[in-house]
Amino acid sequence: RAEGICDEILRRKIRVHLQLTNGIRVDRVTRDTVKKLKAAGVWILGVAPESGNVETLQRIEKGFDLEKVREVVRWCKEEGVFTYSFFMLGFPWEQKGHIEDTIRYASRLDTELTQFSRVTAFPGTVLYDILLHEGAMRETVMVDQGLFYGGTSHALKGISNGDLHRLIKRAYR
């Protein structure tokens, strides 16, 4: 579908600057797709590995591996498309080592922009239901603390809210 939209933009000779900053599914992208996106006017493209830790990727069922993300970012760089990556820190099973894996991976991925968010379990999601069932959190009315500051909505193994906050700050540095 994305390639069809690009084809139509090119056919109509529409001059546009597009940004796909919400992220694309890297498991559905080929090098030809990246070339077509660039030709159609895409200047920045987001990828959302969410984690640089293999165990976490498997548990959240992303459906791709970290090498596929590297490959798509490399294609973008070669085609002159800027990249934006998204990571989530503080999944309930994560320990400090998991988060450090993500920070290292994000650094090596070398996208032009990187965003780190703390994991927030929203009502109606599978994660929220699991955390309630496991007793890692109580049913609560969500308070908007933002995704980048404040505490987690759930307990972490050996990581305090303060530790998580410091890890997020370190990730940005």
PDB file of N, CA and C in Angstrom, residues 95-154:
ATOM      1  N   GLN A  95      15.553  -6.094  34.079  1.00  0.00           N
ATOM      2  CA  GLN A  95      16.506  -5.738  35.114  1.00  0.00           C
ATOM      3  C   GLN A  95      17.465  -4.733  34.494  1.00  0.00           C
ATOM      4  N   LYS A  96      18.366  -4.227  35.286  1.00  0.00           N
ATOM      5  CA  LYS A  96      19.274  -3.182  34.811  1.00  0.00           C
ATOM      6  C   LYS A  96      20.009  -3.606  33.530  1.00  0.00           C
ATOM      7  N   GLY A  97      20.423  -4.873  33.448  1.00  0.00           N
ATOM      8  CA  GLY A  97      21.143  -5.365  32.271  1.00  0.00           C
ATOM      9  C   GLY A  97      20.335  -5.283  30.991  1.00  0.00           C
ATOM     10  N   HIS A  98      19.036  -5.548  31.088  1.00  0.00           N
ATOM     11  CA  HIS A  98      18.159  -5.433  29.916  1.00  0.00           C
ATOM     12  C   HIS A  98      18.165  -3.995  29.399  1.00  0.00           C
ATOM     13  N   ILE A  99      18.031  -3.065  30.313  1.00  0.00           N
ATOM     14  CA  ILE A  99      17.982  -1.643  29.940  1.00  0.00           C
ATOM     15  C   ILE A  99      19.326  -1.187  29.385  1.00  0.00           C
ATOM     16  N   GLU A 100      20.408  -1.668  29.981  1.00  0.00           N
ATOM     17  CA  GLU A 100      21.736  -1.317  29.457  1.00  0.00           C
ATOM     18  C   GLU A 100      21.944  -1.873  28.049  1.00  0.00           C
ATOM     19  N   ASP A 101      21.409  -3.067  27.766  1.00  0.00           N
ATOM     20  CA  ASP A 101      21.452  -3.613  26.399  1.00  0.00           C
ATOM     21  C   ASP A 101      20.768  -2.656  25.425  1.00  0.00           C
ATOM     22  N   THR A 102      19.614  -2.144  25.828  1.00  0.00           N
ATOM     23  CA  THR A 102      18.860  -1.236  24.966  1.00  0.00           C
ATOM     24  C   THR A 102      19.641   0.052  24.733  1.00  0.00           C
ATOM     25  N   ILE A 103      20.237   0.600  25.773  1.00  0.00           N
ATOM     26  CA  ILE A 103      21.014   1.837  25.630  1.00  0.00           C
ATOM     27  C   ILE A 103      22.189   1.613  24.681  1.00  0.00           C
ATOM     28  N   ARG A 104      22.913   0.506  24.844  1.00  0.00           N
ATOM     29  CA  ARG A 104      24.045   0.206  23.950  1.00  0.00           C
ATOM     30  C   ARG A 104      23.581   0.040  22.507  1.00  0.00           C
ATOM     31  N   TYR A 105      22.488  -0.710  22.329  1.00  0.00           N
ATOM     32  CA  TYR A 105      21.969  -0.941  20.974  1.00  0.00           C
ATOM     33  C   TYR A 105      21.571   0.383  20.325  1.00  0.00           C
ATOM     34  N   ALA A 106      20.869   1.219  21.057  1.00  0.00           N
ATOM     35  CA  ALA A 106      20.424   2.510  20.513  1.00  0.00           C
ATOM     36  C   ALA A 106      21.618   3.358  20.089  1.00  0.00           C
ATOM     37  N   SER A 107      22.662   3.343  20.888  1.00  0.00           N
ATOM     38  CA  SER A 107      23.861   4.112  20.562  1.00  0.00           C
ATOM     39  C   SER A 107      24.505   3.596  19.277  1.00  0.00           C
ATOM     40  N   ARG A 108      24.607   2.290  19.153  1.00  0.00           N
ATOM     41  CA  ARG A 108      25.221   1.688  17.954  1.00  0.00           C
ATOM     42  C   ARG A 108      24.330   1.819  16.726  1.00  0.00           C
ATOM     43  N   LEU A 109      23.021   1.873  16.922  1.00  0.00           N
ATOM     44  CA  LEU A 109      22.094   2.004  15.791  1.00  0.00           C
ATOM     45  C   LEU A 109      22.329   3.325  15.075  1.00  0.00           C
ATOM     46  N   ASP A 110      22.669   4.353  15.844  1.00  0.00           N
ATOM     47  CA  ASP A 110      23.114   5.635  15.287  1.00  0.00           C
ATOM     48  C   ASP A 110      22.076   6.307  14.381  1.00  0.00           C
ATOM     49  N   THR A 111      20.834   6.369  14.855  1.00  0.00           N
ATOM     50  CA  THR A 111      19.826   7.128  14.124  1.00  0.00           C
ATOM     51  C   THR A 111      20.023   8.617  14.423  1.00  0.00           C
ATOM     52  N   GLU A 112      19.490   9.466  13.561  1.00  0.00           N
ATOM     53  CA  GLU A 112      19.666  10.907  13.769  1.00  0.00           C
ATOM     54  C   GLU A 112      18.939  11.387  15.021  1.00  0.00           C
ATOM     55  N   LEU A 113      17.786  10.808  15.310  1.00  0.00           N
ATOM     56  CA  LEU A 113      17.022  11.135  16.516  1.00  0.00           C
ATOM     57  C   LEU A 113      16.675   9.842  17.234  1.00  0.00           C
ATOM     58  N   THR A 114      16.653   9.905  18.561  1.00  0.00           N
ATOM     59  CA  THR A 114      16.294   8.731  19.362  1.00  0.00           C
ATOM     60  C   THR A 114      15.408   9.179  20.504  1.00  0.00           C
ATOM     61  N   GLN A 115      14.386   8.396  20.771  1.00  0.00           N
ATOM     62  CA  GLN A 115      13.471   8.698  21.883  1.00  0.00           C
ATOM     63  C   GLN A 115      13.406   7.511  22.822  1.00  0.00           C
ATOM     64  N   PHE A 116      13.548   7.798  24.109  1.00  0.00           N
ATOM     65  CA  PHE A 116      13.414   6.784  25.145  1.00  0.00           C
ATOM     66  C   PHE A 116      12.192   7.136  25.987  1.00  0.00           C
ATOM     67  N   SER A 117      11.293   6.195  26.139  1.00  0.00           N
ATOM     68  CA  SER A 117      10.098   6.378  26.964  1.00  0.00           C
ATOM     69  C   SER A 117      10.076   5.304  28.033  1.00  0.00           C
ATOM     70  N   ARG A 118       9.505   5.635  29.179  1.00  0.00           N
ATOM     71  CA  ARG A 118       9.329   4.588  30.176  1.00  0.00           C
ATOM     72  C   ARG A 118       8.071   3.812  29.817  1.00  0.00           C
ATOM     73  N   VAL A 119       8.069   2.541  30.094  1.00  0.00           N
ATOM     74  CA  VAL A 119       6.925   1.691  29.793  1.00  0.00           C
ATOM     75  C   VAL A 119       5.764   2.103  30.691  1.00  0.00           C
ATOM     76  N   THR A 120       4.615   2.301  30.079  1.00  0.00           N
ATOM     77  CA  THR A 120       3.398   2.615  30.820  1.00  0.00           C
ATOM     78  C   THR A 120       2.333   1.619  30.397  1.00  0.00           C
ATOM     79  N   ALA A 121       1.750   0.944  31.366  1.00  0.00           N
ATOM     80  CA  ALA A 121       0.696  -0.036  31.081  1.00  0.00           C
ATOM     81  C   ALA A 121      -0.645   0.695  31.063  1.00  0.00           C
ATOM     82  N   PHE A 122      -1.225   0.821  29.901  1.00  0.00           N
ATOM     83  CA  PHE A 122      -2.500   1.513  29.751  1.00  0.00           C
ATOM     84  C   PHE A 122      -3.665   0.542  29.898  1.00  0.00           C
ATOM     85  N   PRO A 123      -4.741   0.973  30.556  1.00  0.00           N
ATOM     86  CA  PRO A 123      -5.929   0.113  30.661  1.00  0.00           C
ATOM     87  C   PRO A 123      -6.394  -0.347  29.280  1.00  0.00           C
ATOM     88  N   GLY A 124      -6.782  -1.608  29.213  1.00  0.00           N
ATOM     89  CA  GLY A 124      -7.254  -2.166  27.943  1.00  0.00           C
ATOM     90  C   GLY A 124      -6.161  -2.867  27.148  1.00  0.00           C
ATOM     91  N   THR A 125      -4.899  -2.768  27.618  1.00  0.00           N
ATOM     92  CA  THR A 125      -3.818  -3.450  26.913  1.00  0.00           C
ATOM     93  C   THR A 125      -3.523  -4.784  27.580  1.00  0.00           C
ATOM     94  N   VAL A 126      -2.881  -5.673  26.833  1.00  0.00           N
ATOM     95  CA  VAL A 126      -2.492  -6.970  27.359  1.00  0.00           C
ATOM     96  C   VAL A 126      -1.532  -6.782  28.536  1.00  0.00           C
ATOM     97  N   LEU A 127      -0.578  -5.865  28.402  1.00  0.00           N
ATOM     98  CA  LEU A 127       0.387  -5.630  29.467  1.00  0.00           C
ATOM     99  C   LEU A 127      -0.308  -5.208  30.758  1.00  0.00           C
ATOM    100  N   TYR A 128      -1.271  -4.342  30.668  1.00  0.00           N
ATOM    101  CA  TYR A 128      -2.021  -3.880  31.843  1.00  0.00           C
ATOM    102  C   TYR A 128      -2.695  -5.064  32.537  1.00  0.00           C
ATOM    103  N   ASP A 129      -3.357  -5.906  31.741  1.00  0.00           N
ATOM    104  CA  ASP A 129      -4.061  -7.070  32.304  1.00  0.00           C
ATOM    105  C   ASP A 129      -3.089  -8.049  32.969  1.00  0.00           C
ATOM    106  N   ILE A 130      -1.938  -8.278  32.340  1.00  0.00           N
ATOM    107  CA  ILE A 130      -0.934  -9.179  32.912  1.00  0.00           C
ATOM    108  C   ILE A 130      -0.431  -8.635  34.243  1.00  0.00           C
ATOM    109  N   LEU A 131      -0.132  -7.354  34.277  1.00  0.00           N
ATOM    110  CA  LEU A 131       0.406  -6.755  35.502  1.00  0.00           C
ATOM    111  C   LEU A 131      -0.615  -6.786  36.634  1.00  0.00           C
ATOM    112  N   LEU A 132      -1.868  -6.582  36.309  1.00  0.00           N
ATOM    113  CA  LEU A 132      -2.912  -6.694  37.331  1.00  0.00           C
ATOM    114  C   LEU A 132      -2.984  -8.118  37.867  1.00  0.00           C
ATOM    115  N   HIS A 133      -2.992  -9.080  36.940  1.00  0.00           N
ATOM    116  CA  HIS A 133      -3.101 -10.499  37.308  1.00  0.00           C
ATOM    117  C   HIS A 133      -1.910 -10.952  38.157  1.00  0.00           C
ATOM    118  N   GLU A 134      -0.712 -10.472  37.826  1.00  0.00           N
ATOM    119  CA  GLU A 134       0.496 -10.872  38.556  1.00  0.00           C
ATOM    120  C   GLU A 134       0.677 -10.090  39.849  1.00  0.00           C
ATOM    121  N   GLY A 135      -0.148  -9.086  40.073  1.00  0.00           N
ATOM    122  CA  GLY A 135      -0.025  -8.285  41.284  1.00  0.00           C
ATOM    123  C   GLY A 135       1.093  -7.262  41.236  1.00  0.00           C
ATOM    124  N   ALA A 136       1.619  -6.997  40.051  1.00  0.00           N
ATOM    125  CA  ALA A 136       2.708  -6.020  39.915  1.00  0.00           C
ATOM    126  C   ALA A 136       2.192  -4.585  39.945  1.00  0.00           C
ATOM    127  N   MET A 137       0.865  -4.437  39.843  1.00  0.00           N
ATOM    128  CA  MET A 137       0.258  -3.113  39.947  1.00  0.00           C
ATOM    129  C   MET A 137      -1.184  -3.275  40.390  1.00  0.00           C
ATOM    130  N   ARG A 138      -1.743  -2.191  40.884  1.00  0.00           N
ATOM    131  CA  ARG A 138      -3.157  -2.186  41.261  1.00  0.00           C
ATOM    132  C   ARG A 138      -3.944  -1.477  40.165  1.00  0.00           C
ATOM    133  N   GLU A 139      -5.215  -1.851  40.051  1.00  0.00           N
ATOM    134  CA  GLU A 139      -6.074  -1.157  39.097  1.00  0.00           C
ATOM    135  C   GLU A 139      -6.118   0.303  39.506  1.00  0.00           C
ATOM    136  N   THR A 140      -5.949   1.158  38.547  1.00  0.00           N
ATOM    137  CA  THR A 140      -5.819   2.569  38.861  1.00  0.00           C
ATOM    138  C   THR A 140      -6.366   3.428  37.735  1.00  0.00           C
ATOM    139  N   VAL A 141      -6.701   4.633  38.080  1.00  0.00           N
ATOM    140  CA  VAL A 141      -7.045   5.632  37.074  1.00  0.00           C
ATOM    141  C   VAL A 141      -5.730   6.227  36.604  1.00  0.00           C
ATOM    142  N   MET A 142      -5.549   6.271  35.315  1.00  0.00           N
ATOM    143  CA  MET A 142      -4.285   6.772  34.788  1.00  0.00           C
ATOM    144  C   MET A 142      -4.156   8.265  35.072  1.00  0.00           C
ATOM    145  N   VAL A 143      -2.995   8.631  35.568  1.00  0.00           N
ATOM    146  CA  VAL A 143      -2.653  10.025  35.792  1.00  0.00           C
ATOM    147  C   VAL A 143      -1.610  10.385  34.750  1.00  0.00           C
ATOM    148  N   ASP A 144      -1.832  11.469  34.037  1.00  0.00           N
ATOM    149  CA  ASP A 144      -0.901  11.845  32.979  1.00  0.00           C
ATOM    150  C   ASP A 144       0.388  12.376  33.587  1.00  0.00           C
ATOM    151  N   GLN A 145       1.397  11.507  33.639  1.00  0.00           N
ATOM    152  CA  GLN A 145       2.713  11.913  34.107  1.00  0.00           C
ATOM    153  C   GLN A 145       3.644  12.132  32.926  1.00  0.00           C
ATOM    154  N   GLY A 146       3.182  11.893  31.740  1.00  0.00           N
ATOM    155  CA  GLY A 146       4.066  11.916  30.584  1.00  0.00           C
ATOM    156  C   GLY A 146       4.779  10.581  30.476  1.00  0.00           C
ATOM    157  N   LEU A 147       5.392  10.345  29.354  1.00  0.00           N
ATOM    158  CA  LEU A 147       6.089   9.079  29.133  1.00  0.00           C
ATOM    159  C   LEU A 147       7.565   9.163  29.485  1.00  0.00           C
ATOM    160  N   PHE A 148       8.046  10.348  29.810  1.00  0.00           N
ATOM    161  CA  PHE A 148       9.481  10.536  29.957  1.00  0.00           C
ATOM    162  C   PHE A 148       9.910  10.860  31.378  1.00  0.00           C
ATOM    163  N   TYR A 149       8.973  11.070  32.274  1.00  0.00           N
ATOM    164  CA  TYR A 149       9.317  11.401  33.646  1.00  0.00           C
ATOM    165  C   TYR A 149       8.287  10.773  34.562  1.00  0.00           C
ATOM    166  N   GLY A 150       8.455  10.970  35.862  1.00  0.00           N
ATOM    167  CA  GLY A 150       7.534  10.347  36.807  1.00  0.00           C
ATOM    168  C   GLY A 150       7.920   8.902  37.054  1.00  0.00           C
ATOM    169  N   GLY A 151       7.071   8.192  37.766  1.00  0.00           N
ATOM    170  CA  GLY A 151       7.354   6.809  38.105  1.00  0.00           C
ATOM    171  C   GLY A 151       6.646   5.851  37.180  1.00  0.00           C
ATOM    172  N   THR A 152       6.973   4.587  37.342  1.00  0.00           N
ATOM    173  CA  THR A 152       6.283   3.565  36.560  1.00  0.00           C
ATOM    174  C   THR A 152       4.943   3.269  37.205  1.00  0.00           C
ATOM    175  N   SER A 153       4.074   2.668  36.435  1.00  0.00           N
ATOM    176  CA  SER A 153       2.772   2.270  36.954  1.00  0.00           C
ATOM    177  C   SER A 153       2.831   0.865  37.542  1.00  0.00           C
ATOM    178  N   HIS A 154       4.014   0.246  37.483  1.00  0.00           N
ATOM    179  CA  HIS A 154       4.150  -1.147  37.901  1.00  0.00           C
ATOM    180  C   HIS A 154       5.502  -1.371  38.580  1.00  0.00           C
TER     181      HIS A 154
END
